[in-house]
Amino acid sequence: MSVTANGTDAGSGDGTVAQALARAGAAGLERLDAQLLLLSALGRDRQDRAWLITHDDAPLPAPVRRRFDALCARRLEGEPLAYLVGEKEFFGMTLQVDARVLVPRPDTETLVEWALELLAARSRPRIIDLGTGSGAIALALQRACPDAFVQAVDRSAEALSVARDNARRLELPLHLRQACWLEEDAGGWDLIVANPPYIAAGDPHLPALRHEPVSALVAGPDGLDDLRRIAQAAPTQLAPGGWLLLEHGWDQAAAVRDLLRSAGFVQVASRRDLGGVERCSGGRLET
Ligand code: GLN
């Protein structure tokens, strides 16, 4: 990867921005990924793609080229771009992420939008986000509803420390608690949200997700273990009229709606993500 077309070692020569990007493209990297990795290797803001374009003949110092090549090699090996650059955009916020947490997905914004519609009519709502990971959902809700009390729960102490750092950086008051779903929970929530693991053990897509924490992805033989547990535990922890919203897999909507109805929820419905897939389902606890 560090050898240029004329056979000289790019690690010791004077490769330019354009040459580095061309080399990454020839190795199989998408152009946008290569640009973002080069900005990261340069220590520049990821909004600076215009700089790359206007400086395509700028020479890159050897240490920058070495950092860039190493990042490209990791990306080609399947590491998520978000881990390599250390951040990911979610609902208009920049979250810092690393291998301790799942990379926030745009699909999850569907759940946040639904939650915000439900919250519009409430003042000082009490919200709990189960399996918060980077804090993505909890922070998006807290940011949009400054008078809400938002608790972010995760079983992983490492994930909680990522969420804590994100809350601090975004100057949002997040209440963190280490627990498995709703265990030892005080209850009285107006809204329970969760993006739990929902991939079936043995799912053929898992190898592509191997860099992310398996505990955030896999939930038993049908992928429904955690969704089932949360749906069953939620009714006793919700305030009357409270809602439970769950993200789930592309083919799980009907199963999750059944779980919600069997647990006693009403107004059970599903919402589609940007790809048109039924991505989350929810219901209301009767008053
Ligand atoms: N949406 C993720 C994926 O399919 C999985 C997230 C999850 O299991 N909660 O890549």
PDB file of N, CA and C and ligand atoms in Angstrom, residues 102 105 107-108 195-199 209 212 216-218 247-248 279, ligand 1:
ATOM      1  N   LEU A 102     -21.265   0.098  20.639  1.00  0.00           N
ATOM      2  CA  LEU A 102     -21.784  -0.021  19.272  1.00  0.00           C
ATOM      3  C   LEU A 102     -21.727   1.341  18.591  1.00  0.00           C
ATOM      4  N   ARG A 105     -26.264   4.103  14.778  1.00  0.00           N
ATOM      5  CA  ARG A 105     -26.710   3.990  13.381  1.00  0.00           C
ATOM      6  C   ARG A 105     -27.765   5.051  13.077  1.00  0.00           C
ATOM      7  N   ASP A 107     -30.370   4.570  11.493  1.00  0.00           N
ATOM      8  CA  ASP A 107     -31.677   3.916  11.668  1.00  0.00           C
ATOM      9  C   ASP A 107     -32.299   4.242  13.024  1.00  0.00           C
ATOM     10  N   THR A 108     -31.441   4.412  14.015  1.00  0.00           N
ATOM     11  CA  THR A 108     -31.916   4.623  15.388  1.00  0.00           C
ATOM     12  C   THR A 108     -32.548   6.002  15.560  1.00  0.00           C
ATOM     13  N   ASN A 195     -32.426   0.293  22.478  1.00  0.00           N
ATOM     14  CA  ASN A 195     -31.901  -0.330  21.266  1.00  0.00           C
ATOM     15  C   ASN A 195     -31.034  -1.484  21.764  1.00  0.00           C
ATOM     16  N   PRO A 196     -31.683  -2.591  22.139  1.00  0.00           N
ATOM     17  CA  PRO A 196     -30.936  -3.703  22.739  1.00  0.00           C
ATOM     18  C   PRO A 196     -30.277  -4.565  21.660  1.00  0.00           C
ATOM     19  N   PRO A 197     -29.487  -5.550  22.064  1.00  0.00           N
ATOM     20  CA  PRO A 197     -29.003  -6.508  21.052  1.00  0.00           C
ATOM     21  C   PRO A 197     -30.214  -7.230  20.462  1.00  0.00           C
ATOM     22  N   TYR A 198     -30.210  -7.443  19.150  1.00  0.00           N
ATOM     23  CA  TYR A 198     -31.355  -8.181  18.571  1.00  0.00           C
ATOM     24  C   TYR A 198     -30.959  -9.074  17.401  1.00  0.00           C
ATOM     25  N   ILE A 199     -29.683  -9.352  17.272  1.00  0.00           N
ATOM     26  CA  ILE A 199     -29.250 -10.221  16.177  1.00  0.00           C
ATOM     27  C   ILE A 199     -29.185 -11.662  16.693  1.00  0.00           C
ATOM     28  N   LEU A 209     -19.681  -7.495  11.559  1.00  0.00           N
ATOM     29  CA  LEU A 209     -19.787  -6.599  12.729  1.00  0.00           C
ATOM     30  C   LEU A 209     -18.777  -6.986  13.807  1.00  0.00           C
ATOM     31  N   GLU A 212     -17.337  -4.718  16.631  1.00  0.00           N
ATOM     32  CA  GLU A 212     -18.201  -4.090  17.635  1.00  0.00           C
ATOM     33  C   GLU A 212     -18.493  -5.091  18.766  1.00  0.00           C
ATOM     34  N   ALA A 216     -23.426  -6.182  22.612  1.00  0.00           N
ATOM     35  CA  ALA A 216     -24.379  -5.162  22.185  1.00  0.00           C
ATOM     36  C   ALA A 216     -25.158  -5.614  20.953  1.00  0.00           C
ATOM     37  N   LEU A 217     -24.833  -6.778  20.425  1.00  0.00           N
ATOM     38  CA  LEU A 217     -25.405  -7.202  19.142  1.00  0.00           C
ATOM     39  C   LEU A 217     -26.264  -8.463  19.220  1.00  0.00           C
ATOM     40  N   VAL A 218     -25.780  -9.475  19.960  1.00  0.00           N
ATOM     41  CA  VAL A 218     -26.376 -10.807  19.855  1.00  0.00           C
ATOM     42  C   VAL A 218     -27.292 -11.107  21.035  1.00  0.00           C
ATOM     43  N   GLU A 247     -36.152  -0.600  19.487  1.00  0.00           N
ATOM     44  CA  GLU A 247     -35.581  -0.854  18.151  1.00  0.00           C
ATOM     45  C   GLU A 247     -35.414  -2.365  17.997  1.00  0.00           C
ATOM     46  N   HIS A 248     -35.528  -2.829  16.748  1.00  0.00           N
ATOM     47  CA  HIS A 248     -35.371  -4.268  16.508  1.00  0.00           C
ATOM     48  C   HIS A 248     -34.892  -4.518  15.090  1.00  0.00           C
ATOM     49  N   ARG A 279     -38.422  -0.634  11.806  1.00  0.00           N
ATOM     50  CA  ARG A 279     -37.187  -0.661  12.608  1.00  0.00           C
ATOM     51  C   ARG A 279     -37.447  -0.530  14.097  1.00  0.00           C
TER      52      ARG A 279
HETATM   53  N1  GLN B   1     -28.590  -2.206  13.811  1.00  0.00           N
HETATM   54  C1  GLN B   1     -27.386  -2.943  14.102  1.00  0.00           C
HETATM   55  C2  GLN B   1     -26.981  -3.739  12.878  1.00  0.00           C
HETATM   56  O1  GLN B   1     -27.752  -4.507  12.366  1.00  0.00           O
HETATM   57  C3  GLN B   1     -27.545  -3.851  15.278  1.00  0.00           C
HETATM   58  C4  GLN B   1     -27.822  -3.098  16.506  1.00  0.00           C
HETATM   59  C5  GLN B   1     -28.363  -3.927  17.609  1.00  0.00           C
HETATM   60  O2  GLN B   1     -28.250  -5.149  17.676  1.00  0.00           O
HETATM   61  N2  GLN B   1     -28.983  -3.273  18.513  1.00  0.00           N
HETATM   62  O3  GLN B   1     -25.881  -3.579  12.408  1.00  0.00           O
END
